[in-house]
Structures are given as structure tokens and as C-alpha cells.
CSV table of C-alpha atoms in Angstrom, one decimal:
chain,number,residue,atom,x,y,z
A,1,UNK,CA,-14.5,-23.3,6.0
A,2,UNK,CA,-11.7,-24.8,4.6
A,3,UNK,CA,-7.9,-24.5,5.7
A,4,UNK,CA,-7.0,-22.4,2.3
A,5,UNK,CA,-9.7,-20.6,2.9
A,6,UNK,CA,-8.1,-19.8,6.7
A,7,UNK,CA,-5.4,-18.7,5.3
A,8,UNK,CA,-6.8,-15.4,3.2
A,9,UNK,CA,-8.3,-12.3,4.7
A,10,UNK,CA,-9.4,-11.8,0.4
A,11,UNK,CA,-9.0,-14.2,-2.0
A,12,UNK,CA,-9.7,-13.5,-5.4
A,13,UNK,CA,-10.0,-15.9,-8.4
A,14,UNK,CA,-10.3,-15.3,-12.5
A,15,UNK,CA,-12.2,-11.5,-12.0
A,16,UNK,CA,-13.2,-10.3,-14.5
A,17,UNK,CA,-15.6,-6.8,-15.1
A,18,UNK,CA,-16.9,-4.4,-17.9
A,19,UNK,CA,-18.4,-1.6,-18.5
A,20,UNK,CA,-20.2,-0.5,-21.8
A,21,UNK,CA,-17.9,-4.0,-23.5
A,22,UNK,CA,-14.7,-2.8,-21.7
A,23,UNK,CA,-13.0,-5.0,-19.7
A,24,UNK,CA,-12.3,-2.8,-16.9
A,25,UNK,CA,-10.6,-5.7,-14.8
A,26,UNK,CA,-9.1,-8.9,-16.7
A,27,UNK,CA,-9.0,-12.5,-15.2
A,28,UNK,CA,-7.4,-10.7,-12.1
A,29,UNK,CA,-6.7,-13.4,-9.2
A,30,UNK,CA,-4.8,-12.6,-6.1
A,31,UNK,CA,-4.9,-13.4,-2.4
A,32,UNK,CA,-4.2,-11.1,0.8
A,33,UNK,CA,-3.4,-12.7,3.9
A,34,UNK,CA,-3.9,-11.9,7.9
A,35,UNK,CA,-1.7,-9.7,9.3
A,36,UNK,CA,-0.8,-8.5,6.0
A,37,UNK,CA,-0.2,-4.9,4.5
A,38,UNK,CA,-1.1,-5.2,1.1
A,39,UNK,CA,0.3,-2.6,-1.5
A,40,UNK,CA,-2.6,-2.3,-4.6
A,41,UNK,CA,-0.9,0.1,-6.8
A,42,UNK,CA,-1.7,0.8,-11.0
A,43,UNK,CA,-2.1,4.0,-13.0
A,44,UNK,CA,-5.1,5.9,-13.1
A,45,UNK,CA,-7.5,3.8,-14.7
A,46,UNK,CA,-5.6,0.4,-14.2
A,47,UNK,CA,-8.9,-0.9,-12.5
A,48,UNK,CA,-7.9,-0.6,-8.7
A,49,UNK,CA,-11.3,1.5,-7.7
A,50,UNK,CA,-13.6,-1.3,-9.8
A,51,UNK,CA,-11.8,-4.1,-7.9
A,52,UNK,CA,-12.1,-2.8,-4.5
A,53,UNK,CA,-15.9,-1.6,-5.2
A,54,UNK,CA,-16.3,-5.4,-5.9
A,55,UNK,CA,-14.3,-7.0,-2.4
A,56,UNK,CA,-17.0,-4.6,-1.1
A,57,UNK,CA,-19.8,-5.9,-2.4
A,58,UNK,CA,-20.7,-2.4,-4.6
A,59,UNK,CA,-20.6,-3.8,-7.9
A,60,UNK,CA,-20.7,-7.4,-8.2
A,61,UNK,CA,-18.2,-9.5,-11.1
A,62,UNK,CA,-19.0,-10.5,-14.6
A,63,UNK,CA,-17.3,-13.8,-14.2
A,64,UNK,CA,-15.1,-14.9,-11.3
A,65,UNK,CA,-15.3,-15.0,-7.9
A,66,UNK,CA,-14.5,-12.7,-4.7
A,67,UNK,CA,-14.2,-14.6,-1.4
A,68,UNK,CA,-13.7,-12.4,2.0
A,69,UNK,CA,-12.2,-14.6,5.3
A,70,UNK,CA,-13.2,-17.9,3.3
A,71,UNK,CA,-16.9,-16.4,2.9
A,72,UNK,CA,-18.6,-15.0,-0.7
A,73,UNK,CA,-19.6,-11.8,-0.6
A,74,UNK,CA,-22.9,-10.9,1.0
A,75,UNK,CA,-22.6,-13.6,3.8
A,76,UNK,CA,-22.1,-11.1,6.2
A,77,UNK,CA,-18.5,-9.5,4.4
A,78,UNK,CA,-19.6,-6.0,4.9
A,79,UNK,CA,-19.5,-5.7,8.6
A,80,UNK,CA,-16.0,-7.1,8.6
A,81,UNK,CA,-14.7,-4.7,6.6
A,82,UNK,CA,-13.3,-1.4,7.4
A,83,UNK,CA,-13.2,1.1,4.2
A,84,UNK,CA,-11.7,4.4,3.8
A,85,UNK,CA,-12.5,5.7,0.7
A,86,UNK,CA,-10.3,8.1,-1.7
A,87,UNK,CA,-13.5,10.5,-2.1
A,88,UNK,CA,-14.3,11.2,2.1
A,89,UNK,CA,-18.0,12.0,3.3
A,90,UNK,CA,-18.7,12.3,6.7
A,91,UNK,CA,-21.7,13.8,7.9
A,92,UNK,CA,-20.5,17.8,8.3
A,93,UNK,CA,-22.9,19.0,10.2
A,94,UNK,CA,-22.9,16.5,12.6
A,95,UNK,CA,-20.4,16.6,16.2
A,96,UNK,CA,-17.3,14.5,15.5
A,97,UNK,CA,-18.4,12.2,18.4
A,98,UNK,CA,-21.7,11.7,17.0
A,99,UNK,CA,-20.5,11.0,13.7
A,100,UNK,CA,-18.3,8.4,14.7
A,101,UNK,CA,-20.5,6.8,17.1
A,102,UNK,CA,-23.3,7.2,14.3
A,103,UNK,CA,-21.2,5.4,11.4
A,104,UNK,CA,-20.0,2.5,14.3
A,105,UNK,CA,-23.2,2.0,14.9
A,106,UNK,CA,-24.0,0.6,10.9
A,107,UNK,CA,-21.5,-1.8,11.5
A,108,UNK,CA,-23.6,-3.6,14.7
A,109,UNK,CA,-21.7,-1.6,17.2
A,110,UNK,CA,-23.8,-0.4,20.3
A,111,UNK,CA,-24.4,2.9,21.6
A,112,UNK,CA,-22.3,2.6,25.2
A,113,UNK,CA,-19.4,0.6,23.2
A,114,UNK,CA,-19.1,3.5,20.4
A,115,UNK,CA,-18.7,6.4,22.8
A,116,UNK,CA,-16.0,4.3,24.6
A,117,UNK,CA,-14.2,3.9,21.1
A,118,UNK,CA,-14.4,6.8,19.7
A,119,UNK,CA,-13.2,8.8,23.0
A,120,UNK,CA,-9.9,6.2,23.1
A,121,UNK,CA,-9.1,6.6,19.3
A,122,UNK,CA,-10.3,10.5,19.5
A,123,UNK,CA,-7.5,10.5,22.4
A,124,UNK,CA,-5.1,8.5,20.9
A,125,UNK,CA,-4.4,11.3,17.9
A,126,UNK,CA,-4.1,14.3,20.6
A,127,UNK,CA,-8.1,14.8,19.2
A,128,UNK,CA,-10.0,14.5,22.3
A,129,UNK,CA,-10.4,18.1,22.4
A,130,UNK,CA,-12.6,18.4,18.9
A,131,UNK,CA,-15.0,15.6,19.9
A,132,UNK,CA,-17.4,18.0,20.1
A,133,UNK,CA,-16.8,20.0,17.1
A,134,UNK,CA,-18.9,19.7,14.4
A,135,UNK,CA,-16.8,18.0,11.6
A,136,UNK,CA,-17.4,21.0,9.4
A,137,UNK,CA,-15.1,23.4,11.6
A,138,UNK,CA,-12.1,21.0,11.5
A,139,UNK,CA,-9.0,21.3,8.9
A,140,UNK,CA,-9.1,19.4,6.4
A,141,UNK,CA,-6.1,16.9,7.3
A,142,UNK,CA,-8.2,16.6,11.0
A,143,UNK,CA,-11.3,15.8,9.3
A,144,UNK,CA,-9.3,13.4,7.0
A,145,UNK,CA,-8.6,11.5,10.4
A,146,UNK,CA,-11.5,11.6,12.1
A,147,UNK,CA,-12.7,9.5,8.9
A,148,UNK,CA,-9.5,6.7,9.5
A,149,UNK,CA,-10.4,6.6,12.8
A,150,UNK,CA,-14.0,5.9,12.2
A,151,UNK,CA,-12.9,3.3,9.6
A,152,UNK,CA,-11.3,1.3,12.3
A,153,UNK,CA,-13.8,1.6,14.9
A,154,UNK,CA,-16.1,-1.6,14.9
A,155,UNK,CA,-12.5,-3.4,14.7
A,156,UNK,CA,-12.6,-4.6,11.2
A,157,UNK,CA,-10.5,-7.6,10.2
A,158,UNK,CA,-9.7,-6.4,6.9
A,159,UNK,CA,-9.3,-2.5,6.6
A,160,UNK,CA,-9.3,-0.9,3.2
A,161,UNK,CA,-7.3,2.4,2.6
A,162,UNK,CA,-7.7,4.2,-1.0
A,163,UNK,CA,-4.9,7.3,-0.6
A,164,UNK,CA,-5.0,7.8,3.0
A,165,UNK,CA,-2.2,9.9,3.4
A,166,UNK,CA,-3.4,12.4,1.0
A,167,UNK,CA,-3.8,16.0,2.7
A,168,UNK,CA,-2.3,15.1,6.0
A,169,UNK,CA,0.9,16.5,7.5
A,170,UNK,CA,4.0,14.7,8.5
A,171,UNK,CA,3.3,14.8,11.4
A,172,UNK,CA,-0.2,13.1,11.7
A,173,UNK,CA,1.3,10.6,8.5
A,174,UNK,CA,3.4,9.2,10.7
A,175,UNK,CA,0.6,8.6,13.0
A,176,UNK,CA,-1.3,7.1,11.0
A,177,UNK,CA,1.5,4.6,10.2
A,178,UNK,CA,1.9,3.8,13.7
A,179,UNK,CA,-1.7,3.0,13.5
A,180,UNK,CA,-1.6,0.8,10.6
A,181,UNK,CA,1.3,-1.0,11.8
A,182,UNK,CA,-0.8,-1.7,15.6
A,183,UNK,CA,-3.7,-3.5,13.3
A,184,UNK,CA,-1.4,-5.2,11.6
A,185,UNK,CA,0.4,-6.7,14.8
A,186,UNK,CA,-3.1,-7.3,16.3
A,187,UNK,CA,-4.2,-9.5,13.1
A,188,UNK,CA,-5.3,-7.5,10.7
A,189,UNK,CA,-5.5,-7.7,6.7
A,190,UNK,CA,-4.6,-4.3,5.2
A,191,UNK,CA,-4.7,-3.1,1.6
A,192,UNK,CA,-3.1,0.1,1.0
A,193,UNK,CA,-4.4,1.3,-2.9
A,194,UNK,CA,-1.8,4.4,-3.1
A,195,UNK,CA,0.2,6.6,-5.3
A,196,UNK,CA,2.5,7.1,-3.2
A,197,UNK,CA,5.2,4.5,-3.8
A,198,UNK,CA,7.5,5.6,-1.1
A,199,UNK,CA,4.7,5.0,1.6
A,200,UNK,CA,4.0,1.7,-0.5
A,201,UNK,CA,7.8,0.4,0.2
A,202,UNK,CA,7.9,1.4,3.9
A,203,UNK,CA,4.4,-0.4,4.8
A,204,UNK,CA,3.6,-3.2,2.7
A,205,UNK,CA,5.0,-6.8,2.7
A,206,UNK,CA,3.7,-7.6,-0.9
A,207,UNK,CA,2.3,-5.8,-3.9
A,208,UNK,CA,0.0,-6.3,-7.0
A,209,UNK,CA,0.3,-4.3,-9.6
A,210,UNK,CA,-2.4,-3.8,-12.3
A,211,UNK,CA,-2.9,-1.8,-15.3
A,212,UNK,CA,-5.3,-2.3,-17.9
A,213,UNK,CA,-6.8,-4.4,-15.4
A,214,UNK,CA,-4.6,-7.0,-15.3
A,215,UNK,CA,-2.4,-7.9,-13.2
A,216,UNK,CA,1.7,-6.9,-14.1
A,217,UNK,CA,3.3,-7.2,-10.9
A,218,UNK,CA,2.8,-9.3,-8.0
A,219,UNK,CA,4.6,-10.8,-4.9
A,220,UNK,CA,7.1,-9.5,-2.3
A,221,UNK,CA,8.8,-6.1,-2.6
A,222,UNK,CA,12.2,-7.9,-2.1
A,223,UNK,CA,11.6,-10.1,-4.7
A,224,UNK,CA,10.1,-7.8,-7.3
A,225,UNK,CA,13.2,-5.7,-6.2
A,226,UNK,CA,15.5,-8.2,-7.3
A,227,UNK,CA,13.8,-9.1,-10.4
A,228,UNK,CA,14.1,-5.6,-11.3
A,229,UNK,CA,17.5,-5.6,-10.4
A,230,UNK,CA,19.9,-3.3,-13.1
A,231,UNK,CA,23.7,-4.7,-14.2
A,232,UNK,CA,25.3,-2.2,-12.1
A,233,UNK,CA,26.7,-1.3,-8.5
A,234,UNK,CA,26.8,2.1,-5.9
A,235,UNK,CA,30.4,3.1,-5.1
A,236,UNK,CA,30.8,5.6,-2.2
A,237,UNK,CA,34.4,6.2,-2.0
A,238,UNK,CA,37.5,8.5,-1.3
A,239,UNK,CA,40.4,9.2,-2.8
A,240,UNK,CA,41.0,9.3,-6.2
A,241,UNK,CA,39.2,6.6,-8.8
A,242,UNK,CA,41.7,5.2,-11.4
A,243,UNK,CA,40.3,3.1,-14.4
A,244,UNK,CA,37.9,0.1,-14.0
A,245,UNK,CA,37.9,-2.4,-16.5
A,246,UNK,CA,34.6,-4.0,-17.2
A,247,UNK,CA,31.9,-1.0,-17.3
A,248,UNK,CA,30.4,0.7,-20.1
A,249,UNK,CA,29.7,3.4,-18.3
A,250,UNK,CA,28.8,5.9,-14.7
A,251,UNK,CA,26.3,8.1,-13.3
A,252,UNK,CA,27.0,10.2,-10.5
A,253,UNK,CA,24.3,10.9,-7.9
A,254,UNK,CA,25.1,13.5,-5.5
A,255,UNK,CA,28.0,11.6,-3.5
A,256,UNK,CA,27.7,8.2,-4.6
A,257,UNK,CA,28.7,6.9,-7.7
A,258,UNK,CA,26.8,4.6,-10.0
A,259,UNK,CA,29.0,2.0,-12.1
A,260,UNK,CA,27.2,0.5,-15.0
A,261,UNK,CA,28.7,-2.9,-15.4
A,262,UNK,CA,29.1,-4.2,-19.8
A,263,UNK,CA,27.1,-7.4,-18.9
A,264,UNK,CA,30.4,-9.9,-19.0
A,265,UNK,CA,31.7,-8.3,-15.4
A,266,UNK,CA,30.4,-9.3,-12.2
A,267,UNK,CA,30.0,-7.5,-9.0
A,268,UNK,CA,32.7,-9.1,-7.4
A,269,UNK,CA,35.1,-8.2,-10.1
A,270,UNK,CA,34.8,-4.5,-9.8
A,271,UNK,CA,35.3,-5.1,-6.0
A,272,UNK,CA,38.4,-6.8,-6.5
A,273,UNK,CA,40.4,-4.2,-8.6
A,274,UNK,CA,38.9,-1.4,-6.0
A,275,UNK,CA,41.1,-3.3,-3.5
A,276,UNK,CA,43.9,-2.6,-5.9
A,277,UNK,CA,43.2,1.0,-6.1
A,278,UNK,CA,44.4,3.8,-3.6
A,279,UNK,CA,40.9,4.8,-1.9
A,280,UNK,CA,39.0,4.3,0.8
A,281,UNK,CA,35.4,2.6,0.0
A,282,UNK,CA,32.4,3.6,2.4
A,283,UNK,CA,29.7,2.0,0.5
A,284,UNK,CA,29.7,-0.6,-2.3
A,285,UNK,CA,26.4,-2.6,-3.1
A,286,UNK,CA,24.0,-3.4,-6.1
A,287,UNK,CA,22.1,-1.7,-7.7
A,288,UNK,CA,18.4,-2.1,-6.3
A,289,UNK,CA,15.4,0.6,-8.0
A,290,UNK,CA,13.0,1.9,-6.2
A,291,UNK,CA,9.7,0.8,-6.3
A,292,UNK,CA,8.8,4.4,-8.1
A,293,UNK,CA,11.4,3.1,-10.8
A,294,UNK,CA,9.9,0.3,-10.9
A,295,UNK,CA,6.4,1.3,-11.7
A,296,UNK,CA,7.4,4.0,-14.2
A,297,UNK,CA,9.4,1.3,-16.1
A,298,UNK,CA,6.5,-1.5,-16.3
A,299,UNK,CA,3.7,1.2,-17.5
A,300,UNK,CA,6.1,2.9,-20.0
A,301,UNK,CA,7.1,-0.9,-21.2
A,302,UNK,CA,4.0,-2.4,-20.7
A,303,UNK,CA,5.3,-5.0,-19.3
């Protein structure tokens, strides 16, 4: 194994994949690395689900390749790999503990070593109490975990999530985060393939973006941030506001003020005729969209 190689959980390179002479995924190349929480984020039919069916072996690539902690797929990937799937399936009429210890046990884990597992991670959600219900007679949202915490259970060292956080409370979200955040310390590569933009900010340390199966967006949220950035600043002040030379125009939102700046003014301009101005600023900083803005604007633009 070389030391590139080392360096990605996933590396993938020129990926391309159709169905019926549609490319469903484009030339896509990207790498994840250890100890990673990867955002992998697209509209509905960008080509997310056909790309992580193929880092799992599923379906295989027309042309390209798919390499999984420096090895091709089917050199033993599969066991290494921990996948939680947007469509969940656990056995139902199975006992929670046997499930777990059941679907542990496909990934080369042994009998004694999957009780002990399951009983720490059942007890580690406030769940030891349902390890002997069968996973039919639990909510939704409990069942939902029981799954996560199955996905985790042999240890994987990269851990796929397709919309985890859908159908769970606050409450248990949070928990899950902890979670993710504890594999993540402990080495782990994680892709998180979400909706959820919010969650996408607060987890991940870099993000791919695809639609129409290529790739649109890629790199680190601050930098994507920044390219992103718009030509104006938040004012949170009191007092009262005279004229500011310089901006074509404002949007107020709730109790800060946005100033849109007329492209020739800088940041530092605005700030220095507030000092000449009789009010008291509380908050003055750039402009910086979310990454919900952000994602609207490249799939209305294309981009």
C-alpha cells in the first residue's frame, strides 16, 4: 500500500455510471480522509445513492475506479465498512439483541464479542431495557437507532450514513451526534449523505456537492463559505442609523440589519463612518450564507 493511498479512508478517481445510456454519475473523483466527517449532499437524483451503492461494492463502475483504505473493492472492503441505509430493514420479528448480534455476526464478529457490544452500545442510548424486545414493538425513532447502533458494531473504519437523523427526536439527534463525533476522534472516516444542511454544517469538515452527477461543490465548508461570500455586512446596533454612503441598499432580519454594499465600498469603509455616527454597534461582520443558501443558489444556477 502506498503512502497516498494511507492517507484516504475512500478515494475515488474519474467515476463514471449509466443506466439505460444515462450518465447517472459523471467523471466524479473525490477523496475522504481518516478521521473525517464527510458531508455528500445533491438534489434528488444528483447521483449520491448510485455512488455510495458503488463504494459498497453493489453496483460496480462503467469506467473509473473506487479504492477503499488504499484497497479495490472486493479485497475484503465490505467488512470494513459500516452502512446505514436511507431505506432501514432490520429483521422485525427478531429480539433487538439477536438482531444486532445476528447482523455483527456477517461482518466476522463472534458470538461472545457481539453480545458484549451490543449490551454496551444498547446501554449507552438509555436502551438496555428493550434488548429484548422484538424490534417490531419499538417506535419508530428507537428502531431507527437500534439500526445505527448495529451499523457501528463490528467497528467499521469507514461508516456510511444516508439521512440518519430522519424520524428521530432532538433528543436522541443529539445523541447520535455525540456518537458520530466519538468515531471520528477514535479514527474513523464518515460520510454523512443528508438533506439536512444544518446538520451538514455542524458535523462535517468538508463537503462534495453533486448534481447531475457531477461534482459542483467540493472542499472545506469555510472555504466554500467564503467563496460564496455576498458584497455585504450584518449591523446590530442602537441608536439611531443616519445615512451611509456606499450601499445600494438593506434588508432587515429580525434585529440585525443587512447592508448591501454598491461593489466600489469596502467593509472597512462602512465601519469607519459608523464610528462617526451616534450609536452603539453590538455586532458588525460579513456577510457569510448558509450552507442551505448555498445549495439552493448552485442548483437554481447550475453552477
Amino acid at each position: 500500500m502506498n503512502a497516498n493511498h494511507e492517507r484516504h479512508a475512500v478515494e475515488v478517481q474519474d467515476v463514471t455510471k449509466s443506466f439505460n445510456g444515462r450518465k447517472v454519475v459523471d467523471r466524479l473523483s473525490f477523496v475522504v480522509a481518516p478521521e473525517e466527517i464527510f458531508g455528500l449532499i445533491g438534489p434528488n437524483g444528483a447521483g449520491k445513492t448510485t455512488m455510495i451503492r458503488m463504494m459498497m461494492d453493489i453496483i460496480r463502475p462503467d469506467a473509473g475506479q473506487v479504492s477503499i483504505l488504499g484497497k479495490k473493492l472486493g479485497e475484503g472492503t465490505k467488512d470494513v465498512i459500516g452502512y446505514l441505509p436511507e431505506e432501514r430493514g432490520m429483521y422485525r420479528k427478531m429480539r433487538v439483541i439477536d438482531s444486532m448480534a445476528y447482523l455483527a455476526s456477517l461482518k466476522g464478529m463472534d458470538s461472545k464479542e457481539t453480545g458484549e457490544r451490543a449490551d454496551e452500545l444498547l446501554q449507552r442510548v438509555g436502551m438496555a431495557a428493550h434488548r429484548a424486545k422484538k424490534v417490531e414493538e419499538l417506535s419508530r425513532g428507537m428502531a431507527q437507532l437500534v439500526e445505527f447502533l448495529t451499523t457501528i458494531m463490528h467497528r467499521p473504519r469507514l461508516l456510511i450514513l444516508d439521512e440518519p437523523f430522519a424520524n428521530l427526536d432532538p433528543v436522541n439527534v443529539e445523541l447520535m451526534k455525540e456518537i458520530i463525533f466519538d468515531l471520528k476522534k477514535q479514527g474513523q472516516a464518515i460520510i454523512l449523505s443528508t438533506h439536512r444542511m444544518n446538520d451538514v454544517e455542524e458535523l462535517c469538515d468538508r463537503v462534495l456537492m453533486i448534481s447531475g452527477g457531477q461534482r459542483v461543490l467540493y472542499g472545506g465548508l469555510a472555504e466554500i463559505k467564503s467563496r460564496f461570500r455576498s458584497d455585504s455586512v450584518i449591523l446590530e446596533y442602537g441608536g439611531e442609523l443616519g445615512k451611509i454612503n456606499g450601499i445600494s441598499g438593506t434588508h432587515q432580519h429580525g434585529r440585525y440589519l443587512e447592508l448591501i454594499l454598491d461593489g466600489k465600498t469596502s467593509p472597512r469603509d462602512i465601519l469607519n463612518q459608523l464610528a462617526g455616527q451616534p450609536i452603539t454597534v453590538s455586532r458588525f461582520e460579513i456577510a457569510t450564507p448558509s450552507l442551505q443558501e448555498i445549495f439552493l443558489r448552485v442548483v437554481k444556477n447550475g453552477q
